[in-house]
Amino acid sequence: MHKIVFLDRDSLLAKVRRPAFAHDWLDYPATAPDQVLERLRGATVAVTNKVPLRADVIEQLPELRMVAVAATGTDNVDLAACRARGIAVANIRNYSGISVPEHCFTLMLALRRNLRAYVADVEAGRWERSNRFCLLDHPIGDLAGSRLGIVGYGALGRRVAQIGQAFGMQVVVTSRSPVSEPGVEQLPLDELLASCDVISLHLPLSEATRHMIGARELGLMKPTAILINTARGGLVDEAALAEALMRRTIGGAGFDVLSKEPPAQDNPLLGLRLPNFILTPHVAWASSGAMQTLADMLVDNIEAWEAGRATNLVG
């Protein structure tokens, strides 16, 4: 009988049904790195959202046969160590195709319309002291007619493109694969950065993509352009971005991810208090509908693996 251990159950605010085969299920609200080995002893299936599973731990778990990742990203799992031991690793795909794109446009609209600055003005009492019916102290830009650059053109990038087109935006993309969709132009990254009004990142984090947006790339952007990142914090050099925002060499940025989460207190983006920067705590994926879809797919993956028809394998 399988023993299934969910290491960070509180990371998923949804109903998780039990798999339809004989098993023992144990879950923990959260698990610190030094608790992983003891909690997974005897487990055949480990479920993790963000708890790291490193090679030194995997090597000491002879019964472990599957890792079910309760997320899309698998950078917290040592895939090489799992592959060497014949441990299946499955992740969740395309569960947040509504939630993440909607969050992207929440950030875009707030920044283009200077929402933070105007809310701060009202809270400071500036509107009631005004001699006009409205305040017009901060520039307001429309999405319609602007140029949207999408870096990474998977399922989420495509959905962002569709919404952008509905807003009347011109869509260009940078992608490793050829793009032949009507109304979407494919460009090299440098040309995209230099020509777009809004740039949205939709790439996984790897050694090839780490810090792909640094000081040089930020310097290519228009001084009015905004950068949106709901993908992975490590895609952007955070110190370079903080410098660009403070110097206003770019128009603004909306981020839902940081390079380390929870962030260290000295993260250069964490202390910024600027009207042209919005930081949310990795919640773009987390609508109630998206979380329930994720929970259902998580158990689907475990059941499919146990039945000998594994799906969504990685590594």
XYZ file of C-alpha atoms in Angstrom, residues 49-201:
153
model
C 4.671 22.649 -3.863
C 7.771 24.616 -2.906
C 9.595 22.409 -0.358
C 13.008 21.483 -1.857
C 13.831 17.848 -2.563
C 17.594 17.679 -3.038
C 19.860 14.813 -4.047
C 21.242 14.148 -0.555
C 17.703 13.610 0.760
C 16.454 11.635 -2.243
C 19.369 9.207 -1.911
C 18.230 8.332 1.620
C 14.640 7.497 0.619
C 14.772 4.001 -0.920
C 10.976 3.577 -0.982
C 10.296 6.828 -2.850
C 8.889 6.127 -6.311
C 7.100 9.328 -7.290
C 7.280 13.069 -6.674
C 4.025 14.893 -7.376
C 4.766 18.611 -7.701
C 1.771 20.783 -6.789
C 2.913 23.496 -9.217
C 4.296 23.941 -12.707
C 7.857 24.862 -11.738
C 10.111 21.978 -10.719
C 13.304 23.852 -9.871
C 12.866 22.811 -6.213
C 13.297 19.128 -7.162
C 16.624 17.577 -8.152
C 15.444 15.997 -11.382
C 18.790 14.349 -12.127
C 18.782 12.555 -8.771
C 15.206 11.369 -9.383
C 16.067 10.205 -12.874
C 19.058 8.246 -11.574
C 16.814 6.449 -9.077
C 13.940 5.878 -11.507
C 11.634 8.176 -9.517
C 8.808 9.640 -11.596
C 8.279 13.395 -11.297
C 4.999 14.932 -12.475
C 3.976 18.579 -12.433
C 0.798 20.583 -13.044
C 0.284 22.285 -16.384
C -2.108 24.872 -17.754
C -4.159 25.180 -14.578
C -3.897 28.965 -14.236
C -4.662 29.986 -17.790
C -7.238 32.466 -16.523
C -5.778 33.592 -13.195
C -2.223 34.507 -14.281
C -3.175 36.467 -17.429
C -5.843 38.389 -15.509
C -3.228 39.306 -12.881
C -0.877 40.450 -15.655
C -3.485 42.866 -16.926
C -4.323 44.016 -13.409
C -0.685 45.110 -13.095
C -0.566 46.582 -16.592
C -3.699 48.671 -16.115
C -2.686 49.901 -12.670
C 0.701 51.049 -13.976
C -0.445 52.524 -17.273
C -3.146 54.523 -15.494
C -0.923 55.502 -12.537
C -3.430 53.973 -10.137
C -1.116 53.878 -7.119
C -0.238 57.555 -7.413
C -3.873 58.644 -7.703
C -5.009 56.475 -4.790
C -2.199 57.949 -2.679
C -3.322 61.454 -3.644
C -6.882 60.764 -2.523
C -5.719 59.199 0.741
C -3.526 62.242 1.398
C -6.553 64.559 1.032
C -5.353 66.244 -2.139
C -8.626 65.784 -4.036
C -10.818 67.656 -1.548
C -8.278 70.499 -1.509
C -8.262 70.729 -5.295
C -9.831 73.716 -7.044
C -10.860 71.464 -9.938
C -13.260 68.543 -10.176
C -10.392 66.096 -10.799
C -6.678 65.625 -10.290
C -4.462 65.371 -13.347
C -1.004 65.247 -11.794
C 0.139 61.903 -13.224
C 0.130 60.774 -16.856
C -2.489 58.204 -17.852
C -1.897 55.837 -20.760
C -4.281 53.530 -22.587
C -3.514 49.928 -23.411
C -5.361 50.283 -26.718
C -2.954 51.261 -29.467
C 0.143 50.364 -27.442
C 2.653 47.626 -28.270
C 2.693 44.491 -26.094
C 5.825 42.346 -26.087
C 5.527 38.789 -24.775
C 8.711 36.896 -23.928
C 7.932 33.178 -23.967
C 4.955 31.971 -25.960
C 3.501 28.955 -24.211
C -0.086 28.609 -23.011
C 0.088 31.629 -20.696
C 1.865 33.814 -23.223
C -0.762 32.971 -25.825
C -3.602 33.837 -23.460
C -1.958 37.170 -22.615
C -1.657 37.840 -26.345
C -5.363 37.133 -26.865
C -6.394 39.494 -24.069
C -3.971 42.127 -25.337
C -5.512 41.938 -28.793
C -8.977 42.310 -27.237
C -7.729 45.529 -25.618
C -6.558 46.721 -29.019
C -2.844 46.196 -28.394
C -0.344 45.300 -31.100
C 1.278 41.987 -30.059
C 4.864 40.942 -30.722
C 6.611 37.923 -29.215
C 10.017 36.417 -28.613
C 9.912 32.628 -28.741
C 12.264 29.735 -29.437
C 9.604 28.125 -31.651
C 8.266 29.688 -34.851
C 5.067 31.705 -34.406
C 2.612 31.871 -37.283
C -0.574 33.146 -35.663
C -2.374 36.025 -37.396
C -1.803 39.408 -35.830
C 1.285 38.264 -33.879
C 4.771 39.296 -34.995
C 7.880 37.418 -33.882
C 10.977 39.473 -33.019
C 14.424 38.951 -31.483
C 14.509 39.885 -27.793
C 16.534 43.085 -28.193
C 14.197 44.420 -30.863
C 11.158 43.546 -28.763
C 12.592 45.316 -25.707
C 13.409 48.448 -27.665
C 10.053 48.762 -29.401
C 7.384 47.771 -26.860
C 5.336 49.813 -24.414
C 4.535 46.819 -22.182
C 6.723 43.710 -21.822
C 5.428 40.573 -20.082
C 7.658 37.606 -19.166
